[in-house]
PDB file of C-alpha atoms and ligand atoms in Angstrom:
ATOM      1  CA  MET A  18     116.860  42.190 164.517  1.00  0.00           C
ATOM      2  CA  LEU A  19     117.433  45.927 164.259  1.00  0.00           C
ATOM      3  CA  LYS A  20     115.175  47.851 166.671  1.00  0.00           C
ATOM      4  CA  ASP A  21     116.206  51.326 167.786  1.00  0.00           C
ATOM      5  CA  TYR A  22     118.602  53.916 166.496  1.00  0.00           C
ATOM      6  CA  CYS A  23     120.656  56.398 168.437  1.00  0.00           C
ATOM      7  CA  PHE A  24     121.476  59.400 166.221  1.00  0.00           C
ATOM      8  CA  GLU A  25     124.530  61.621 166.565  1.00  0.00           C
ATOM      9  CA  TYR A  26     125.463  64.536 164.313  1.00  0.00           C
ATOM     10  CA  TYR A  27     128.810  66.299 163.885  1.00  0.00           C
ATOM     11  CA  GLU A  28     129.622  69.346 161.768  1.00  0.00           C
ATOM     12  CA  SER A  29     132.792  67.818 160.377  1.00  0.00           C
ATOM     13  CA  VAL A  30     134.513  64.441 160.689  1.00  0.00           C
ATOM     14  CA  ASP A  31     137.162  62.554 158.724  1.00  0.00           C
ATOM     15  CA  SER A  32     134.814  59.738 157.712  1.00  0.00           C
ATOM     16  CA  THR A  33     131.564  58.716 159.386  1.00  0.00           C
ATOM     17  CA  ASN A  34     132.547  55.065 158.775  1.00  0.00           C
ATOM     18  CA  ASP A  35     135.766  55.613 160.719  1.00  0.00           C
ATOM     19  CA  ARG A  36     133.906  57.327 163.567  1.00  0.00           C
ATOM     20  CA  ILE A  37     131.589  54.298 163.843  1.00  0.00           C
ATOM     21  CA  LYS A  38     134.594  51.946 163.843  1.00  0.00           C
ATOM     22  CA  ALA A  39     136.148  53.829 166.746  1.00  0.00           C
ATOM     23  CA  ARG A  40     132.896  53.562 168.696  1.00  0.00           C
ATOM     24  CA  ALA A  41     132.556  49.876 167.836  1.00  0.00           C
ATOM     25  CA  HIS A  42     135.976  49.363 169.429  1.00  0.00           C
ATOM     26  CA  ALA A  43     134.676  51.201 172.504  1.00  0.00           C
ATOM     27  CA  ASP A  44     131.867  48.616 172.871  1.00  0.00           C
ATOM     28  CA  GLU A  45     129.040  50.743 171.464  1.00  0.00           C
ATOM     29  CA  VAL A  46     125.865  48.759 170.806  1.00  0.00           C
ATOM     30  CA  GLN A  47     124.070  48.162 167.510  1.00  0.00           C
ATOM     31  CA  GLY A  48     121.956  51.047 166.214  1.00  0.00           C
ATOM     32  CA  LEU A  49     124.338  53.982 166.580  1.00  0.00           C
ATOM     33  CA  VAL A  50     124.091  56.290 163.557  1.00  0.00           C
ATOM     34  CA  ILE A  51     126.725  58.971 163.014  1.00  0.00           C
ATOM     35  CA  SER A  52     126.034  61.663 160.437  1.00  0.00           C
ATOM     36  CA  ALA A  53     128.164  64.633 159.486  1.00  0.00           C
ATOM     37  CA  GLY A  54     127.820  67.965 157.717  1.00  0.00           C
ATOM     38  CA  GLN A  55     131.025  67.296 155.881  1.00  0.00           C
ATOM     39  CA  GLN A  56     133.734  64.657 155.671  1.00  0.00           C
ATOM     40  CA  THR A  57     137.364  65.592 155.231  1.00  0.00           C
ATOM     41  CA  ALA A  58     138.375  62.054 154.262  1.00  0.00           C
ATOM     42  CA  GLY A  59     135.231  60.414 152.869  1.00  0.00           C
ATOM     43  CA  LYS A  60     135.965  56.960 151.481  1.00  0.00           C
ATOM     44  CA  GLY A  61     134.694  54.960 148.548  1.00  0.00           C
ATOM     45  CA  ARG A  62     135.508  51.305 147.916  1.00  0.00           C
ATOM     46  CA  ILE A  63     139.043  50.023 147.451  1.00  0.00           C
ATOM     47  CA  GLY A  64     140.753  53.203 148.505  1.00  0.00           C
ATOM     48  CA  ARG A  65     138.706  55.552 146.332  1.00  0.00           C
ATOM     49  CA  LYS A  66     137.680  58.977 147.497  1.00  0.00           C
ATOM     50  CA  TRP A  67     134.105  60.049 148.233  1.00  0.00           C
ATOM     51  CA  GLU A  68     133.343  63.759 147.843  1.00  0.00           C
ATOM     52  CA  SER A  69     131.136  65.096 150.614  1.00  0.00           C
ATOM     53  CA  PRO A  70     131.569  68.842 150.590  1.00  0.00           C
ATOM     54  CA  SER A  71     130.301  71.213 153.201  1.00  0.00           C
ATOM     55  CA  HIS A  72     126.637  70.606 154.084  1.00  0.00           C
ATOM     56  CA  ASP A  73     125.575  69.765 150.534  1.00  0.00           C
ATOM     57  CA  SER A  74     125.311  66.053 150.980  1.00  0.00           C
ATOM     58  CA  ILE A  75     124.434  63.320 153.440  1.00  0.00           C
ATOM     59  CA  ALA A  76     127.221  61.312 155.036  1.00  0.00           C
ATOM     60  CA  THR A  77     125.770  58.826 157.470  1.00  0.00           C
ATOM     61  CA  SER A  78     126.917  55.500 158.919  1.00  0.00           C
ATOM     62  CA  LEU A  79     125.289  52.804 161.032  1.00  0.00           C
ATOM     63  CA  LEU A  80     126.791  50.322 163.468  1.00  0.00           C
ATOM     64  CA  LEU A  81     125.440  46.788 163.205  1.00  0.00           C
ATOM     65  CA  ARG A  82     126.308  43.828 165.381  1.00  0.00           C
ATOM     66  CA  PRO A  83     124.527  40.984 163.642  1.00  0.00           C
ATOM     67  CA  GLU A  84     124.463  37.856 165.773  1.00  0.00           C
ATOM     68  CA  GLU A  85     125.596  34.562 164.290  1.00  0.00           C
ATOM     69  CA  ILE A  86     125.879  35.996 160.808  1.00  0.00           C
ATOM     70  CA  SER A  87     127.935  34.181 158.237  1.00  0.00           C
ATOM     71  CA  LEU A  88     130.779  36.056 156.621  1.00  0.00           C
ATOM     72  CA  ASP A  89     129.298  35.388 153.189  1.00  0.00           C
ATOM     73  CA  ALA A  90     126.172  37.365 154.066  1.00  0.00           C
ATOM     74  CA  ILE A  91     127.998  40.637 154.793  1.00  0.00           C
ATOM     75  CA  PRO A  92     128.284  41.951 151.204  1.00  0.00           C
ATOM     76  CA  THR A  93     124.527  41.442 150.855  1.00  0.00           C
ATOM     77  CA  ILE A  94     123.986  44.213 153.424  1.00  0.00           C
ATOM     78  CA  THR A  95     125.203  46.719 150.803  1.00  0.00           C
ATOM     79  CA  VAL A  96     122.553  45.440 148.431  1.00  0.00           C
ATOM     80  CA  VAL A  97     119.908  45.841 151.157  1.00  0.00           C
ATOM     81  CA  ALA A  98     121.082  49.392 151.895  1.00  0.00           C
ATOM     82  CA  ALA A  99     120.812  50.308 148.206  1.00  0.00           C
ATOM     83  CA  MET A 100     117.145  49.256 148.281  1.00  0.00           C
ATOM     84  CA  ALA A 101     116.580  51.474 151.317  1.00  0.00           C
ATOM     85  CA  VAL A 102     118.077  54.581 149.702  1.00  0.00           C
ATOM     86  CA  ARG A 103     116.167  54.022 146.485  1.00  0.00           C
ATOM     87  CA  ASP A 104     112.954  53.624 148.469  1.00  0.00           C
ATOM     88  CA  ALA A 105     113.583  56.773 150.535  1.00  0.00           C
ATOM     89  CA  LEU A 106     114.286  58.922 147.446  1.00  0.00           C
ATOM     90  CA  TYR A 107     111.117  57.658 145.836  1.00  0.00           C
ATOM     91  CA  CYS A 108     108.861  58.028 148.879  1.00  0.00           C
ATOM     92  CA  LEU A 109     109.999  61.535 149.783  1.00  0.00           C
ATOM     93  CA  TYR A 110     110.650  63.102 146.393  1.00  0.00           C
ATOM     94  CA  GLY A 111     109.176  60.774 143.781  1.00  0.00           C
ATOM     95  CA  LEU A 112     112.698  60.265 142.385  1.00  0.00           C
ATOM     96  CA  ASP A 113     112.596  56.902 140.677  1.00  0.00           C
ATOM     97  CA  GLY A 114     116.234  55.862 140.977  1.00  0.00           C
ATOM     98  CA  GLN A 115     117.769  52.661 139.780  1.00  0.00           C
ATOM     99  CA  ILE A 116     120.269  50.489 141.576  1.00  0.00           C
ATOM    100  CA  LYS A 117     123.595  49.976 139.877  1.00  0.00           C
ATOM    101  CA  TRP A 118     124.778  46.762 141.486  1.00  0.00           C
ATOM    102  CA  PRO A 119     126.148  46.564 144.049  1.00  0.00           C
ATOM    103  CA  ASN A 120     126.422  49.946 145.732  1.00  0.00           C
ATOM    104  CA  ASP A 121     125.218  52.896 143.676  1.00  0.00           C
ATOM    105  CA  ILE A 122     121.895  54.600 143.084  1.00  0.00           C
ATOM    106  CA  VAL A 123     121.650  56.289 139.716  1.00  0.00           C
ATOM    107  CA  LEU A 124     119.194  58.786 138.284  1.00  0.00           C
ATOM    108  CA  ASP A 125     119.160  59.631 134.614  1.00  0.00           C
ATOM    109  CA  GLY A 126     122.449  57.717 134.207  1.00  0.00           C
ATOM    110  CA  LYS A 127     124.252  59.608 136.993  1.00  0.00           C
ATOM    111  CA  LYS A 128     125.290  58.596 140.484  1.00  0.00           C
ATOM    112  CA  ILE A 129     123.420  60.191 143.373  1.00  0.00           C
ATOM    113  CA  CYS A 130     124.431  57.786 146.149  1.00  0.00           C
ATOM    114  CA  GLY A 131     127.290  55.471 147.076  1.00  0.00           C
ATOM    115  CA  ILE A 132     127.425  52.872 149.847  1.00  0.00           C
ATOM    116  CA  LEU A 133     130.446  51.478 151.647  1.00  0.00           C
ATOM    117  CA  THR A 134     130.011  48.495 153.967  1.00  0.00           C
ATOM    118  CA  GLU A 135     132.962  47.534 156.126  1.00  0.00           C
ATOM    119  CA  MET A 136     133.387  44.990 158.895  1.00  0.00           C
ATOM    120  CA  GLU A 137     135.834  43.583 161.378  1.00  0.00           C
ATOM    121  CA  LEU A 138     136.259  40.039 162.648  1.00  0.00           C
ATOM    122  CA  LYS A 139     137.068  38.928 166.180  1.00  0.00           C
ATOM    123  CA  ASP A 140     137.932  35.327 167.019  1.00  0.00           C
ATOM    124  CA  GLY A 141     136.960  34.349 163.489  1.00  0.00           C
ATOM    125  CA  LYS A 142     133.446  35.800 163.821  1.00  0.00           C
ATOM    126  CA  VAL A 143     131.892  39.018 162.553  1.00  0.00           C
ATOM    127  CA  TRP A 144     132.453  41.514 165.387  1.00  0.00           C
ATOM    128  CA  TYR A 145     130.686  44.487 163.838  1.00  0.00           C
ATOM    129  CA  VAL A 146     129.578  45.897 160.495  1.00  0.00           C
ATOM    130  CA  VAL A 147     129.480  49.546 159.401  1.00  0.00           C
ATOM    131  CA  VAL A 148     127.077  50.618 156.665  1.00  0.00           C
ATOM    132  CA  GLY A 149     128.082  54.018 155.281  1.00  0.00           C
ATOM    133  CA  ILE A 150     125.828  55.944 152.936  1.00  0.00           C
ATOM    134  CA  GLY A 151     126.632  59.098 150.987  1.00  0.00           C
ATOM    135  CA  VAL A 152     123.880  60.941 149.104  1.00  0.00           C
ATOM    136  CA  ASN A 153     124.269  64.151 147.103  1.00  0.00           C
ATOM    137  CA  VAL A 154     121.444  66.481 148.125  1.00  0.00           C
ATOM    138  CA  HIS A 155     122.067  70.168 147.410  1.00  0.00           C
ATOM    139  CA  ASN A 156     125.198  69.834 145.247  1.00  0.00           C
ATOM    140  CA  LYS A 157     125.042  72.049 142.152  1.00  0.00           C
ATOM    141  CA  ASN A 158     128.576  71.438 140.939  1.00  0.00           C
ATOM    142  CA  PHE A 159     130.995  68.566 141.293  1.00  0.00           C
ATOM    143  CA  PRO A 160     134.763  68.281 140.885  1.00  0.00           C
ATOM    144  CA  LYS A 161     135.785  67.986 137.227  1.00  0.00           C
ATOM    145  CA  GLU A 162     136.634  64.251 137.453  1.00  0.00           C
ATOM    146  CA  ILE A 163     133.100  63.275 138.479  1.00  0.00           C
ATOM    147  CA  ALA A 164     130.960  66.088 137.031  1.00  0.00           C
ATOM    148  CA  PHE A 165     129.910  63.926 134.046  1.00  0.00           C
ATOM    149  CA  LYS A 166     128.626  61.093 136.240  1.00  0.00           C
ATOM    150  CA  ALA A 167     127.323  62.699 139.450  1.00  0.00           C
ATOM    151  CA  THR A 168     123.962  64.224 140.289  1.00  0.00           C
ATOM    152  CA  SER A 169     122.060  65.393 143.374  1.00  0.00           C
ATOM    153  CA  VAL A 170     118.489  65.476 144.682  1.00  0.00           C
ATOM    154  CA  ASP A 171     118.145  69.191 143.899  1.00  0.00           C
ATOM    155  CA  LEU A 172     119.539  68.832 140.372  1.00  0.00           C
ATOM    156  CA  GLU A 173     117.107  65.990 139.658  1.00  0.00           C
ATOM    157  CA  LEU A 174     114.114  67.816 141.153  1.00  0.00           C
ATOM    158  CA  ALA A 175     114.969  70.870 139.036  1.00  0.00           C
ATOM    159  CA  LYS A 176     114.346  68.735 135.925  1.00  0.00           C
ATOM    160  CA  SER A 177     110.671  68.308 136.846  1.00  0.00           C
ATOM    161  CA  GLU A 178     108.558  70.336 139.235  1.00  0.00           C
ATOM    162  CA  GLY A 179     111.520  71.763 141.164  1.00  0.00           C
ATOM    163  CA  GLY A 180     111.835  71.739 144.937  1.00  0.00           C
ATOM    164  CA  GLN A 181     114.645  70.872 147.295  1.00  0.00           C
ATOM    165  CA  GLY A 182     115.825  67.911 149.238  1.00  0.00           C
ATOM    166  CA  HIS A 183     116.169  68.035 152.997  1.00  0.00           C
ATOM    167  CA  ARG A 184     119.152  66.290 154.559  1.00  0.00           C
ATOM    168  CA  ASN A 185     117.617  65.456 157.966  1.00  0.00           C
ATOM    169  CA  GLU A 186     114.368  64.274 156.522  1.00  0.00           C
ATOM    170  CA  LEU A 187     116.148  62.103 153.954  1.00  0.00           C
ATOM    171  CA  THR A 188     118.574  60.641 156.487  1.00  0.00           C
ATOM    172  CA  ASN A 189     115.674  59.601 158.722  1.00  0.00           C
ATOM    173  CA  GLU A 190     113.732  58.120 155.845  1.00  0.00           C
ATOM    174  CA  ILE A 191     116.788  56.154 154.667  1.00  0.00           C
ATOM    175  CA  TRP A 192     117.352  54.558 158.071  1.00  0.00           C
ATOM    176  CA  ASN A 193     113.628  53.838 158.561  1.00  0.00           C
ATOM    177  CA  SER A 194     113.556  52.165 155.235  1.00  0.00           C
ATOM    178  CA  PHE A 195     116.815  50.321 155.957  1.00  0.00           C
ATOM    179  CA  LYS A 196     115.335  48.883 159.151  1.00  0.00           C
ATOM    180  CA  LYS A 197     112.375  47.509 157.217  1.00  0.00           C
ATOM    181  CA  TYR A 198     114.529  45.791 154.584  1.00  0.00           C
ATOM    182  CA  TYR A 199     117.315  44.700 156.943  1.00  0.00           C
ATOM    183  CA  ASN A 200     114.889  42.912 159.263  1.00  0.00           C
ATOM    184  CA  ILE A 201     113.537  40.944 156.310  1.00  0.00           C
ATOM    185  CA  PHE A 202     117.100  40.157 155.168  1.00  0.00           C
ATOM    186  CA  ILE A 203     118.319  39.072 158.602  1.00  0.00           C
ATOM    187  CA  GLU A 204     115.591  36.414 158.962  1.00  0.00           C
ATOM    188  CA  THR A 205     117.193  34.325 156.230  1.00  0.00           C
ATOM    189  CA  GLN A 206     120.522  36.181 155.916  1.00  0.00           C
ATOM    190  CA  ASP A 207     119.887  36.421 152.213  1.00  0.00           C
ATOM    191  CA  MET A 208     117.723  38.104 149.574  1.00  0.00           C
ATOM    192  CA  THR A 209     114.931  35.495 149.504  1.00  0.00           C
ATOM    193  CA  GLY A 210     112.321  37.984 150.728  1.00  0.00           C
ATOM    194  CA  LEU A 211     113.670  40.981 148.783  1.00  0.00           C
ATOM    195  CA  LYS A 212     114.987  39.712 145.455  1.00  0.00           C
ATOM    196  CA  GLU A 213     111.799  40.319 143.486  1.00  0.00           C
ATOM    197  CA  GLU A 214     111.516  43.962 144.548  1.00  0.00           C
ATOM    198  CA  TYR A 215     115.248  44.517 144.109  1.00  0.00           C
ATOM    199  CA  GLU A 216     115.287  43.285 140.535  1.00  0.00           C
ATOM    200  CA  LYS A 217     112.540  45.744 139.521  1.00  0.00           C
ATOM    201  CA  HIS A 218     115.012  48.534 140.181  1.00  0.00           C
ATOM    202  CA  LEU A 219     118.226  46.937 138.965  1.00  0.00           C
ATOM    203  CA  ALA A 220     119.700  49.323 136.391  1.00  0.00           C
ATOM    204  CA  ASN A 221     121.965  46.739 134.832  1.00  0.00           C
ATOM    205  CA  ARG A 222     119.224  44.161 134.241  1.00  0.00           C
ATOM    206  CA  GLY A 223     119.105  42.921 130.661  1.00  0.00           C
ATOM    207  CA  ASN A 224     121.887  45.325 129.697  1.00  0.00           C
ATOM    208  CA  ARG A 225     125.379  44.778 128.391  1.00  0.00           C
ATOM    209  CA  VAL A 226     127.931  45.436 131.108  1.00  0.00           C
ATOM    210  CA  ARG A 227     131.684  45.326 131.336  1.00  0.00           C
ATOM    211  CA  ILE A 228     133.042  43.323 134.243  1.00  0.00           C
ATOM    212  CA  GLU A 229     136.339  44.753 135.370  1.00  0.00           C
ATOM    213  CA  ALA A 230     138.010  42.353 137.745  1.00  0.00           C
ATOM    214  CA  GLN A 231     141.679  42.360 138.660  1.00  0.00           C
ATOM    215  CA  GLU A 232     142.442  39.260 136.646  1.00  0.00           C
ATOM    216  CA  ALA A 233     140.290  39.927 133.579  1.00  0.00           C
ATOM    217  CA  SER A 234     137.907  42.337 131.938  1.00  0.00           C
ATOM    218  CA  TYR A 235     135.062  41.162 129.742  1.00  0.00           C
ATOM    219  CA  GLU A 236     131.626  42.019 128.408  1.00  0.00           C
ATOM    220  CA  ALA A 237     128.489  40.245 129.570  1.00  0.00           C
ATOM    221  CA  THR A 238     124.719  40.625 129.826  1.00  0.00           C
ATOM    222  CA  ALA A 239     123.374  41.211 133.340  1.00  0.00           C
ATOM    223  CA  ILE A 240     120.493  38.879 134.185  1.00  0.00           C
ATOM    224  CA  GLY A 241     119.623  39.657 137.812  1.00  0.00           C
ATOM    225  CA  ILE A 242     120.788  38.690 141.281  1.00  0.00           C
ATOM    226  CA  ASN A 243     120.772  35.407 143.161  1.00  0.00           C
ATOM    227  CA  ASN A 244     119.619  34.951 146.755  1.00  0.00           C
ATOM    228  CA  ARG A 245     123.033  35.928 148.052  1.00  0.00           C
ATOM    229  CA  GLY A 246     122.727  39.295 146.318  1.00  0.00           C
ATOM    230  CA  GLU A 247     125.420  38.397 143.788  1.00  0.00           C
ATOM    231  CA  LEU A 248     125.049  39.552 140.192  1.00  0.00           C
ATOM    232  CA  ILE A 249     124.229  36.898 137.604  1.00  0.00           C
ATOM    233  CA  VAL A 250     125.625  37.641 134.139  1.00  0.00           C
ATOM    234  CA  GLU A 251     125.641  35.698 130.916  1.00  0.00           C
ATOM    235  CA  VAL A 252     128.751  35.288 128.804  1.00  0.00           C
ATOM    236  CA  ASP A 253     128.638  33.244 125.574  1.00  0.00           C
ATOM    237  CA  GLY A 254     125.455  31.480 126.685  1.00  0.00           C
ATOM    238  CA  GLU A 255     126.851  30.572 130.100  1.00  0.00           C
ATOM    239  CA  GLU A 256     125.871  32.072 133.438  1.00  0.00           C
ATOM    240  CA  ARG A 257     128.536  33.479 135.718  1.00  0.00           C
ATOM    241  CA  ILE A 258     128.199  34.808 139.241  1.00  0.00           C
ATOM    242  CA  ILE A 259     129.844  38.116 140.095  1.00  0.00           C
ATOM    243  CA  ARG A 260     130.588  38.591 143.772  1.00  0.00           C
ATOM    244  CA  THR A 261     130.907  41.983 145.365  1.00  0.00           C
ATOM    245  CA  GLY A 262     134.436  42.993 146.118  1.00  0.00           C
ATOM    246  CA  GLU A 263     137.022  44.208 143.746  1.00  0.00           C
ATOM    247  CA  VAL A 264     134.858  44.135 140.673  1.00  0.00           C
ATOM    248  CA  SER A 265     133.516  47.119 138.788  1.00  0.00           C
ATOM    249  CA  VAL A 266     130.489  46.721 136.622  1.00  0.00           C
ATOM    250  CA  ARG A 267     130.445  49.306 133.890  1.00  0.00           C
ATOM    251  CA  GLY A 268     127.801  49.862 131.284  1.00  0.00           C
ATOM    252  CA  ILE A 269     129.302  49.947 127.865  1.00  0.00           C
ATOM    253  CA  TYR A 270     127.396  53.082 126.910  1.00  0.00           C
ATOM    254  CA  GLY A 271     127.384  55.842 129.497  1.00  0.00           C
ATOM    255  CA  TYR A 272     127.990  55.591 133.201  1.00  0.00           C
ATOM    256  CA  ILE A 273     125.519  52.786 134.017  1.00  0.00           C
TER     257      ILE A 273
HETATM  258  C1  BT5 B  18     131.231  54.373 146.807  1.00  0.00           C
HETATM  259  O1  BT5 B  18     132.436  53.850 146.427  1.00  0.00           O
HETATM  260  O2  BT5 B  18     130.382  54.795 146.080  1.00  0.00           O
HETATM  261  C2  BT5 B  18     131.022  54.380 148.325  1.00  0.00           C
HETATM  262  C3  BT5 B  18     130.778  55.744 148.865  1.00  0.00           C
HETATM  263  C4  BT5 B  18     130.417  55.699 150.330  1.00  0.00           C
HETATM  264  C5  BT5 B  18     130.384  57.055 150.946  1.00  0.00           C
HETATM  265  C6  BT5 B  18     129.875  57.037 152.355  1.00  0.00           C
HETATM  266  S1  BT5 B  18     129.615  58.639 152.994  1.00  0.00           S
HETATM  267  C7  BT5 B  18     129.401  58.007 154.576  1.00  0.00           C
HETATM  268  C8  BT5 B  18     130.420  56.921 154.750  1.00  0.00           C
HETATM  269  N1  BT5 B  18     131.686  57.442 155.193  1.00  0.00           N
HETATM  270  C9  BT5 B  18     132.671  57.244 154.299  1.00  0.00           C
HETATM  271  O3  BT5 B  18     133.859  57.585 154.442  1.00  0.00           O
HETATM  272  N2  BT5 B  18     132.168  56.622 153.224  1.00  0.00           N
HETATM  273  C10 BT5 B  18     130.751  56.331 153.377  1.00  0.00           C
HETATM  274  P1  BT5 B  18     132.823  53.509 144.930  1.00  0.00           P
HETATM  275  O4  BT5 B  18     131.807  52.623 144.298  1.00  0.00           O
HETATM  276  O5  BT5 B  18     134.196  53.023 145.034  1.00  0.00           O
HETATM  277  O6  BT5 B  18     132.758  54.891 144.192  1.00  0.00           O
HETATM  278  C11 BT5 B  18     133.698  55.889 144.419  1.00  0.00           C
HETATM  279  C12 BT5 B  18     133.744  56.713 143.145  1.00  0.00           C
HETATM  280  O7  BT5 B  18     132.538  57.493 143.036  1.00  0.00           O
HETATM  281  C13 BT5 B  18     134.888  57.730 143.141  1.00  0.00           C
HETATM  282  O8  BT5 B  18     136.056  57.151 142.647  1.00  0.00           O
HETATM  283  C14 BT5 B  18     134.334  58.800 142.188  1.00  0.00           C
HETATM  284  O9  BT5 B  18     134.503  58.395 140.843  1.00  0.00           O
HETATM  285  C15 BT5 B  18     132.848  58.774 142.460  1.00  0.00           C
HETATM  286  N3  BT5 B  18     132.419  59.794 143.433  1.00  0.00           N
HETATM  287  C16 BT5 B  18     133.108  60.332 144.472  1.00  0.00           C
HETATM  288  N4  BT5 B  18     132.362  61.202 145.151  1.00  0.00           N
HETATM  289  C17 BT5 B  18     131.149  61.232 144.523  1.00  0.00           C
HETATM  290  C18 BT5 B  18     129.943  61.947 144.755  1.00  0.00           C
HETATM  291  N5  BT5 B  18     129.794  62.790 145.777  1.00  0.00           N
HETATM  292  N6  BT5 B  18     128.921  61.714 143.902  1.00  0.00           N
HETATM  293  C19 BT5 B  18     129.015  60.855 142.878  1.00  0.00           C
HETATM  294  N7  BT5 B  18     130.141  60.164 142.605  1.00  0.00           N
HETATM  295  C20 BT5 B  18     131.196  60.337 143.429  1.00  0.00           C
END
């Protein structure tokens, strides 16, 4: 069960995930949150880069030490974190984002948030987990390579009544919301209590997607998730389960 947080903020770090890892090695307890104004080496999945320029975005990471958790349940924590970010954006700003399984929040077909969950084992058991969340808040421009597929809170608010996001406020709301969902998840170590709500916001649901795995790439229709938070797709009338990991799910039209 996740109870209290201890918040720390730094102007600039390499990666908030890496700062949490260092503290995990120094025996820090569950609940430490490290946030930063900017990251000089922000990370995405599988060695990708995450852009978190000076004070425009949120870069925040949490240390978890789940007791007796099975290794299989760890990727599901990313799915839980995506629900929390979606919820926070909606509650604070009325931004009705969708979840692009497993780790993105998208608005109007563009990515506003990415999540990177990492963990380390000790003696064959999960020693600690880091949940890292990046959200674009004030960004007006993005590097050329991602400009077509990235958006921010302020850019989205400008499309309706205007207004601005607030990084502190949003960070707090995200972690409050995460606590709510995580404590439901940890009871069963799966999505039993969350699946129904999750699927309402699943961007890929019912849509054609391209599954890009290392060994093969194919088109499928996304159906939903199972209780382990894995994506269920249909290919030629047969259901397949897509696990998180080295798989990209791309919409055939546009970024989703
Ligand atoms: C992610 O990876 O989306 C995970 C991002 C996690 C970032 C947080 S920030 C706090 C914590 N500390 C870290 O070092 N990391 C975490 P992935 O699904 O692999 O997507 C990465 C891809 O998203 C890149 O290859 C770009 O195409 C795109 N991208 C990079 N920066 C972006 C941004 N600011 N907004 C939207 N898209 C971006």
